[in-house]
PDB file of C-alpha atoms and ligand atoms in Angstrom:
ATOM      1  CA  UNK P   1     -14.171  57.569  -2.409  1.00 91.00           C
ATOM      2  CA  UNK P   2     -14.122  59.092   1.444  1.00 96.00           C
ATOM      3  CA  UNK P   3     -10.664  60.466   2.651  1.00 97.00           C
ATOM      4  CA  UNK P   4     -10.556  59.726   5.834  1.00 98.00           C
ATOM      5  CA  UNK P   5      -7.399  61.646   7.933  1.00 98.00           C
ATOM      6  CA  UNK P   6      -6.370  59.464  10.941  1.00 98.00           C
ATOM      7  CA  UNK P   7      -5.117  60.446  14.827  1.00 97.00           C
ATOM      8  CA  UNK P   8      -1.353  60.536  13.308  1.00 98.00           C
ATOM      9  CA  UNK P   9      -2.146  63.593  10.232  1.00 97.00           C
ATOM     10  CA  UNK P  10      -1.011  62.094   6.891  1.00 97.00           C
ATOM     11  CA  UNK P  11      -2.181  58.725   7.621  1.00 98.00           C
ATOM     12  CA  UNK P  12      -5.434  58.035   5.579  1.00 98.00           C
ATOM     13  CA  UNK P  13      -8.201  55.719   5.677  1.00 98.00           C
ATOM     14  CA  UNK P  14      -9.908  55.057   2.118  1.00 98.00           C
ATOM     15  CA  UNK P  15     -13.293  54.051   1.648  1.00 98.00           C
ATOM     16  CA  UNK P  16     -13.662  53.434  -1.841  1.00 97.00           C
ATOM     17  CA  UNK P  17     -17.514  53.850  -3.745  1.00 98.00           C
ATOM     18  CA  UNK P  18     -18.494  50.528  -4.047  1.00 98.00           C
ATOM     19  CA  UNK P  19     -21.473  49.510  -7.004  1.00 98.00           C
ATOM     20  CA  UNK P  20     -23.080  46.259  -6.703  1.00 97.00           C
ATOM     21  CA  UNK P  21     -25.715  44.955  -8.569  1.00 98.00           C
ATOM     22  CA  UNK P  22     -27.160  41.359  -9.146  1.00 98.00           C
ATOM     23  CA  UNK P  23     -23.595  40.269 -11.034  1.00 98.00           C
ATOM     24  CA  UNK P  24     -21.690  41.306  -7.998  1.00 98.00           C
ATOM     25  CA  UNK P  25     -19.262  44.910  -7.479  1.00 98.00           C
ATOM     26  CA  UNK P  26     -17.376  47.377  -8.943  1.00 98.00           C
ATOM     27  CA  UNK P  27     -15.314  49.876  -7.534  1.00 98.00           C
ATOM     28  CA  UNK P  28     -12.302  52.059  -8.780  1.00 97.00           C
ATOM     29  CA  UNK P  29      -9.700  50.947  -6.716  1.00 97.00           C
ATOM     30  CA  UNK P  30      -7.334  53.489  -7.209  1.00 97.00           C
ATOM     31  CA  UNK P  31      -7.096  56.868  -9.246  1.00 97.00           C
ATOM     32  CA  UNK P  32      -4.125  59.074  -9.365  1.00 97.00           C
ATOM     33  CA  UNK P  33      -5.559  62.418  -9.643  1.00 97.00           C
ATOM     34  CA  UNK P  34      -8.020  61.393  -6.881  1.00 97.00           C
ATOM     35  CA  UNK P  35      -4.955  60.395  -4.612  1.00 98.00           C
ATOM     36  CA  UNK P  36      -3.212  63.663  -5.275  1.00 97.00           C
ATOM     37  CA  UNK P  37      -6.008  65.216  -4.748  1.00 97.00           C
ATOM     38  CA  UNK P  38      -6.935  64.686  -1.152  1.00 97.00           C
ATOM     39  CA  UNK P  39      -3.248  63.382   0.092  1.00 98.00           C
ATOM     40  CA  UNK P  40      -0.909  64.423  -2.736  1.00 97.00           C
ATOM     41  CA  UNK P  41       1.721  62.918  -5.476  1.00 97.00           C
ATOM     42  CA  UNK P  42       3.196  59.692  -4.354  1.00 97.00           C
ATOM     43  CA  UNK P  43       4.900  58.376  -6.566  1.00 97.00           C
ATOM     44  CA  UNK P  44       4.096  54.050  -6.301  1.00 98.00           C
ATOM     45  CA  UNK P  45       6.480  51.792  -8.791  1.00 98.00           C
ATOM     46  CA  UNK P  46       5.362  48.826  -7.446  1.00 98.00           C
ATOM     47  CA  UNK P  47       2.606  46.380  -6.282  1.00 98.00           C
ATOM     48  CA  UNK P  48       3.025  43.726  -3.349  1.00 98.00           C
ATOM     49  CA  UNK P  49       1.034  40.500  -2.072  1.00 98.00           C
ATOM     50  CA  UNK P  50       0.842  38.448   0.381  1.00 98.00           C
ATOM     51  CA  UNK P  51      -1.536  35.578   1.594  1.00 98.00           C
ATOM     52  CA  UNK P  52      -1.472  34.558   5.365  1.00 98.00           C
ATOM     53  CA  UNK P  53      -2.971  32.087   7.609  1.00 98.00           C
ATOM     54  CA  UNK P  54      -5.326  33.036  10.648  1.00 98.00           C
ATOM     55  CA  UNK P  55      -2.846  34.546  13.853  1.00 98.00           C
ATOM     56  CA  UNK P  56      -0.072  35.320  11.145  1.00 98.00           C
ATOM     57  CA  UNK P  57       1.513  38.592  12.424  1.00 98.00           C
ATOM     58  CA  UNK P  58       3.724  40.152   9.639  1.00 98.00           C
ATOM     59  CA  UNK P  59       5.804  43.362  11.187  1.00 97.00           C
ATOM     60  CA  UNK P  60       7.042  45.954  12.557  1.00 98.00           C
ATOM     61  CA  UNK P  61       8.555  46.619   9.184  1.00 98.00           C
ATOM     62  CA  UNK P  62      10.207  49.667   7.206  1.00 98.00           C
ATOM     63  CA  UNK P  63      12.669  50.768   5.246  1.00 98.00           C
ATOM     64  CA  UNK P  64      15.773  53.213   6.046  1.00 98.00           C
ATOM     65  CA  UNK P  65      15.770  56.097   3.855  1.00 97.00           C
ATOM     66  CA  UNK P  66      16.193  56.564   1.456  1.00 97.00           C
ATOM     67  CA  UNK P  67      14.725  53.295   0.255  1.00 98.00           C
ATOM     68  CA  UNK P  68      11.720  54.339   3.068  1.00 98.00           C
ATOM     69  CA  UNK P  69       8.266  53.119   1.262  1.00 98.00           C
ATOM     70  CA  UNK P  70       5.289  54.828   1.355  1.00 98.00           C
ATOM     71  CA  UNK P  71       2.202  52.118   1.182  1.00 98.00           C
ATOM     72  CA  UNK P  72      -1.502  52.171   0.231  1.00 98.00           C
ATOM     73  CA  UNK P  73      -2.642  49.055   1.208  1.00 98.00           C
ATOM     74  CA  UNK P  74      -5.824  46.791   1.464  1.00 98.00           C
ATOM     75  CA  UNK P  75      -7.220  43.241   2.183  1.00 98.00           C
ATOM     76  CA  UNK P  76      -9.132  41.625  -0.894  1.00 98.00           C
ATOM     77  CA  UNK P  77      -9.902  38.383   0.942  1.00 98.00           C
ATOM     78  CA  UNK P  78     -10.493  37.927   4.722  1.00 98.00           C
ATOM     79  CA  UNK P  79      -9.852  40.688   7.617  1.00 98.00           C
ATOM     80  CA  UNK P  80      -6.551  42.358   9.000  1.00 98.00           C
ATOM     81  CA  UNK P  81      -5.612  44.330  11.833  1.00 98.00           C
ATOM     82  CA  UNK P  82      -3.303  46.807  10.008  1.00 98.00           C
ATOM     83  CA  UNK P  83      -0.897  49.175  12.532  1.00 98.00           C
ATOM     84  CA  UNK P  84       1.535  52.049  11.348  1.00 98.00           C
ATOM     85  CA  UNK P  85       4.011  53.086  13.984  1.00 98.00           C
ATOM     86  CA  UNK P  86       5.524  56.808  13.633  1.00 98.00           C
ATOM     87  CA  UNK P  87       9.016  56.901  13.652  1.00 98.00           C
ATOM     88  CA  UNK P  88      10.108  60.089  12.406  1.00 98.00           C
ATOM     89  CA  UNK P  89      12.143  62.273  14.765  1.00 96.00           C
ATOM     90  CA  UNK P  90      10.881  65.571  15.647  1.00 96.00           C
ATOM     91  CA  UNK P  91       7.406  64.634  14.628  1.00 97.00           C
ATOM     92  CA  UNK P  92       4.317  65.509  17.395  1.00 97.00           C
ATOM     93  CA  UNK P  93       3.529  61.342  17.381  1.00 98.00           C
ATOM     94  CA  UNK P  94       6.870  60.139  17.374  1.00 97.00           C
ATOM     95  CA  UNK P  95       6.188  56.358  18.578  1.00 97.00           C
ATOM     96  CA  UNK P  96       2.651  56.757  18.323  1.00 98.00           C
ATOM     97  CA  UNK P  97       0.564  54.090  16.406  1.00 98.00           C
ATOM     98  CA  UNK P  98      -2.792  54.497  14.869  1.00 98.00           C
ATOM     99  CA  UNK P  99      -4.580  50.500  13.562  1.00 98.00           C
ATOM    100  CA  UNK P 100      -7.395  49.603  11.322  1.00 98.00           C
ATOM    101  CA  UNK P 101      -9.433  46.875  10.614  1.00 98.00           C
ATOM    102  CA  UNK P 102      -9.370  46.408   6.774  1.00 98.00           C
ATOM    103  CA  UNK P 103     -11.284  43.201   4.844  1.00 98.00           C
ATOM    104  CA  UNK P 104     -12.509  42.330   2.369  1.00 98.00           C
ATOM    105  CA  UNK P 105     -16.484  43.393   3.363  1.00 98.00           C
ATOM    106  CA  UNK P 106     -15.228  46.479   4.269  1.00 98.00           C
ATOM    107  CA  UNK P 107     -12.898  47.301   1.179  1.00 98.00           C
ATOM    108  CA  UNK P 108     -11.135  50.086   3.209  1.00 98.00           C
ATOM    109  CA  UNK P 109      -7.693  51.199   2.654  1.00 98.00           C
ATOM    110  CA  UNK P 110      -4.899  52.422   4.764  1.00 98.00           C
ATOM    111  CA  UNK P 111      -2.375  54.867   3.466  1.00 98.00           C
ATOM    112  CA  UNK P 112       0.691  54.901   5.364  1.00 98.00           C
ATOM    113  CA  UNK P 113       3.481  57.652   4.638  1.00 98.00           C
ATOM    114  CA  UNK P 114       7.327  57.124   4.634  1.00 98.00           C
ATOM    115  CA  UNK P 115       8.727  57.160   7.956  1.00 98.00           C
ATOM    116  CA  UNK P 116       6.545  54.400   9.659  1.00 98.00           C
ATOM    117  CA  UNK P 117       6.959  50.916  10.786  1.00 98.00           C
ATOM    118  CA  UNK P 118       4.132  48.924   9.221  1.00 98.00           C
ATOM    119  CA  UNK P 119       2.612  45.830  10.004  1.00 98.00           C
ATOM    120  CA  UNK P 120      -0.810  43.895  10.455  1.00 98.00           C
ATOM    121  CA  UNK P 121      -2.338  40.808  12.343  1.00 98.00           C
ATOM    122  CA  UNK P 122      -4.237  38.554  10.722  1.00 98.00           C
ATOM    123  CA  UNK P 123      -7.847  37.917  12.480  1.00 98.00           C
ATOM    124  CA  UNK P 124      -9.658  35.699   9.686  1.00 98.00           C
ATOM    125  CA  UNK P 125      -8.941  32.168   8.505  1.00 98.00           C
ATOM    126  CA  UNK P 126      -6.877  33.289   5.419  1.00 98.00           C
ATOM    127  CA  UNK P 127      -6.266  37.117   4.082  1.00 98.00           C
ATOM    128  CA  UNK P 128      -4.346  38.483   1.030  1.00 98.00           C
ATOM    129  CA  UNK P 129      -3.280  41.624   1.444  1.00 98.00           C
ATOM    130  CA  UNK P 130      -1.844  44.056  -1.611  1.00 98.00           C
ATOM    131  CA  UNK P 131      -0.172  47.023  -1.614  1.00 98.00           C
ATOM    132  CA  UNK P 132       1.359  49.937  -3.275  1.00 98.00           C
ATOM    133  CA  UNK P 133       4.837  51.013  -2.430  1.00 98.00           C
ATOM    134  CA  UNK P 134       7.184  54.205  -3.930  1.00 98.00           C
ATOM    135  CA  UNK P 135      10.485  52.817  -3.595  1.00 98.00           C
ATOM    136  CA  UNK P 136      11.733  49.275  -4.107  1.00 97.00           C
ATOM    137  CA  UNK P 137      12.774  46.878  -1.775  1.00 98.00           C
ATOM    138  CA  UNK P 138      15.925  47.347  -0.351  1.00 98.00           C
ATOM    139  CA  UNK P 139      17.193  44.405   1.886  1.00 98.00           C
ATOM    140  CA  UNK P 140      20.098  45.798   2.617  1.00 98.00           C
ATOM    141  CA  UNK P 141      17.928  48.697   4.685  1.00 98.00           C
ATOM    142  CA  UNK P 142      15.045  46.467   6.100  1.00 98.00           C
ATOM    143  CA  UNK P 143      14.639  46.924   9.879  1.00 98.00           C
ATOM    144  CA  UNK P 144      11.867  45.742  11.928  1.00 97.00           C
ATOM    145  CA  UNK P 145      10.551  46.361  15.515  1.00 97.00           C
ATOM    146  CA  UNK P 146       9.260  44.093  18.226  1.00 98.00           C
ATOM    147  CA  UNK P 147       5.498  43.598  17.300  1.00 98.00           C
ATOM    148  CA  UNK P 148       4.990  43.350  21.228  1.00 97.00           C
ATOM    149  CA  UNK P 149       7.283  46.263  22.758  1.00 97.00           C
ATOM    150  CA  UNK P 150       5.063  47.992  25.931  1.00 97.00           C
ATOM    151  CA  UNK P 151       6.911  50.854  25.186  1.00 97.00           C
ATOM    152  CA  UNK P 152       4.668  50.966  21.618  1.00 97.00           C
ATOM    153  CA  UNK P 153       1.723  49.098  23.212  1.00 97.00           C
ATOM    154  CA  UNK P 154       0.013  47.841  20.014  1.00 98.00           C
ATOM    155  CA  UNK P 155      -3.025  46.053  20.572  1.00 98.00           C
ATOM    156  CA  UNK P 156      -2.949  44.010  17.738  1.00 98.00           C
ATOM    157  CA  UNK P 157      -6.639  41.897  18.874  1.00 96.00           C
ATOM    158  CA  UNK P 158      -4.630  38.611  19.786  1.00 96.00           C
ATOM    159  CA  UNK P 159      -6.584  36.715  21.848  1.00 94.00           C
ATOM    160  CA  UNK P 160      -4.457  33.727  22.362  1.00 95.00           C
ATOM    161  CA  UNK P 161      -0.522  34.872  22.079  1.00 94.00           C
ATOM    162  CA  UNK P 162       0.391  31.393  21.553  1.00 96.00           C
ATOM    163  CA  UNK P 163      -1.341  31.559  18.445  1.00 95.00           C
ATOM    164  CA  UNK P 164       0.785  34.260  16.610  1.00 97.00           C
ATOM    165  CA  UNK P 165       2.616  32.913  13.954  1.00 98.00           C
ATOM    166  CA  UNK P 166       5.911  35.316  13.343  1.00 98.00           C
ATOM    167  CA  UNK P 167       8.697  34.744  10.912  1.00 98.00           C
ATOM    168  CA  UNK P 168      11.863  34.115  12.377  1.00 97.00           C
ATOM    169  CA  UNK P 169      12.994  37.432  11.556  1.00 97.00           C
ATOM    170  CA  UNK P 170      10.138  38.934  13.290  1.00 98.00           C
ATOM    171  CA  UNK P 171      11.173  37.210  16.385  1.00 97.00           C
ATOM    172  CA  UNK P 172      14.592  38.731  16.510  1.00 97.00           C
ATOM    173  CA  UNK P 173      13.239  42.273  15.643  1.00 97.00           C
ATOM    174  CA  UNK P 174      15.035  45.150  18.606  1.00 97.00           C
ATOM    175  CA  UNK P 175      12.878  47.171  20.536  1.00 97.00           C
ATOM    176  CA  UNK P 176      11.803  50.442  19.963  1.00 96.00           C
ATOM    177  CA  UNK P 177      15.001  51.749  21.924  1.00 95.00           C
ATOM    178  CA  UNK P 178      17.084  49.599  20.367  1.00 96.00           C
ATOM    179  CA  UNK P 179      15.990  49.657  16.402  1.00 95.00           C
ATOM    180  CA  UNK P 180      17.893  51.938  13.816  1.00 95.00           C
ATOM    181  CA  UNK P 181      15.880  54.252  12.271  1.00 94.00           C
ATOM    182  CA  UNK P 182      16.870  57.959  10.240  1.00 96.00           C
ATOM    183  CA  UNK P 183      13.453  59.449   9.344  1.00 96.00           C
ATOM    184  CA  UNK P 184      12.990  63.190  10.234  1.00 92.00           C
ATOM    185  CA  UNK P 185       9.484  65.166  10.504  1.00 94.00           C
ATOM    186  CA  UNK P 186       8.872  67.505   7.632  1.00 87.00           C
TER     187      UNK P 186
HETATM  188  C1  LIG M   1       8.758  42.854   1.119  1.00 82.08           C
HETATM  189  C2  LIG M   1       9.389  42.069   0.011  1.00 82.08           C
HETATM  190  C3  LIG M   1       9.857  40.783   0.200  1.00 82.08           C
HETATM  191  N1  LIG M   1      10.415  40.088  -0.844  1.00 82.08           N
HETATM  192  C4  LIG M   1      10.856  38.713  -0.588  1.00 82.08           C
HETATM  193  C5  LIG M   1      11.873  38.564   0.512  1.00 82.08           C
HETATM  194  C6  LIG M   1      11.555  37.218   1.116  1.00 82.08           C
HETATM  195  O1  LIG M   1      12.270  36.188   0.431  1.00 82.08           O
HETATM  196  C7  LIG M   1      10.068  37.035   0.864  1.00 82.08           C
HETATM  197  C8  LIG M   1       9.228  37.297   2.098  1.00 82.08           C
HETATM  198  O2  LIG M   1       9.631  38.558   2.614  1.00 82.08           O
HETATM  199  P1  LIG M   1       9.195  38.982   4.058  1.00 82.08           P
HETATM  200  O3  LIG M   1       9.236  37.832   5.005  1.00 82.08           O
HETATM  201  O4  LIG M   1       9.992  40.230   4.424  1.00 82.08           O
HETATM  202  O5  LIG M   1       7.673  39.400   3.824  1.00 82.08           O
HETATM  203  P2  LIG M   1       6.744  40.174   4.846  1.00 82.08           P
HETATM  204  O6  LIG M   1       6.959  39.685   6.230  1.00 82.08           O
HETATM  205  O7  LIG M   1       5.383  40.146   4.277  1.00 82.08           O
HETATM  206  O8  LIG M   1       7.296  41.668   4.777  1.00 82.08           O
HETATM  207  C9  LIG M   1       6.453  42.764   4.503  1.00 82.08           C
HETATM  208  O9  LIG M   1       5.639  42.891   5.630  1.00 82.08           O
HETATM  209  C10 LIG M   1       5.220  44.160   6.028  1.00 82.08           C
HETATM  210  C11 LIG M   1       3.770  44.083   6.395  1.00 82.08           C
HETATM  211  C12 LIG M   1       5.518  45.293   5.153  1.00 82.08           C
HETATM  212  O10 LIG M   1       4.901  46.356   5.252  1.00 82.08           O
HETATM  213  C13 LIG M   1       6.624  45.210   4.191  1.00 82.08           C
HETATM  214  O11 LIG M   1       6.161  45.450   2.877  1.00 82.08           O
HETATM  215  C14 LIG M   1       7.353  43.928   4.213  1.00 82.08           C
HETATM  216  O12 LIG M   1       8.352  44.014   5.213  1.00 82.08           O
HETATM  217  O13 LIG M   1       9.720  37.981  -0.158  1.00 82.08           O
HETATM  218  C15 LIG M   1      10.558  40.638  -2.094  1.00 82.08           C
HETATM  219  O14 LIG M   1      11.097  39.989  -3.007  1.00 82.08           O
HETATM  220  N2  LIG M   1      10.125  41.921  -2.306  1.00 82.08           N
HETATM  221  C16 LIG M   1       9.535  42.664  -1.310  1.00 82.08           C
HETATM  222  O15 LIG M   1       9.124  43.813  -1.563  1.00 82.08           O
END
């Protein structure tokens, strides 16, 4: 596997080793000690999916702390625009983003620390996308952010902006000077 250390330092892009032969591929898709490694102990207790249509944008998510989730995450059919936001005070990229294409062809994944808002666009006909979080969900301290706030500027690769499909709760998310958020830089 490549470790790949974005713009914003400890968010990573993972390419894994991929070994295809007439049958089709194999990769490891994950290992621990690999993980620790090059980024260091997270501790994930749980595995997400989703499947969304083409233009379905899902975010700007996260989690107060101390429910704030950590997430390794990856597209295992179609192609994503996936965008981490930092939001934690005192921290050199405070409100900076940093986005990457992940799909299926290219089997990369994104790892995306506590402290961010999290979201992705999606650019192919259908994707699932799964991920690894380290703390459960906590409704009670889900925020979100406006995918769309200037003062972010996330291009997300919409080309027609009537064509973004948001969930209702997505559509009511505060901008980035309005949203609650209690994540400090370590
Ligand atoms: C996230 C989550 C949701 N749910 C339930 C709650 C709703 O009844 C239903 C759909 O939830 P929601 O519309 O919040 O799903 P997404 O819009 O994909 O939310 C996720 O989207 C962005 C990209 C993220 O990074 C977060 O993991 C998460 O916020 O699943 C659960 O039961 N457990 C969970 O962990």
């Amino acid at each position: 596997m490549n470790y790949i250390e974005t713009e914003i330092p400890g968010v990573w892009i993972i390419e894994p080793k991929v070994f295809n032969d007439a049958r089709g591929y194999f990769m490891e898709a994950f290992k621990q000690s690999e993980f620790e490694q090059h980024i260091g102990k997270v501790n994930f207790i749980q595995d997400n999916e989703s499947c969304s249509s083409k233009g379905v944008l899902r975010g700007l998510h996260y989690q107060l702390a101390p429910y704030s989730q950590s997430k390794l995450v990856r597209v295992i059919t179609g192609r994503v625009l996936d965008v981490a936001v930092d939001l934690r005070a005192g921290s050199p990229t405070f409100g900076k983003y940093v986005s990457v294409e992940l799909s299926a062809e290219n089997k990369r994944q994104f790892f995306i620390p506590q402290g961010f808002a999290h979201g992705f666009h999606v650019l192919s006909d259908e994707a699932i996308f799964t991920y690894k979080v380290d703390n459960p969900y906590m409704p009670s301290h889900e925020k979100g952010l406006r995918f769309d706030d200037p003062a972010i500027g996330v291009d997300w690769g919409i080309t027609d902006i009537n064509a973004v499909n948001l969930s209702e709760k997505d559509t009511k998310a505060p901008l980035f000077s309005e949203a609650e958020y209690n994540f400090t830089f370590k």
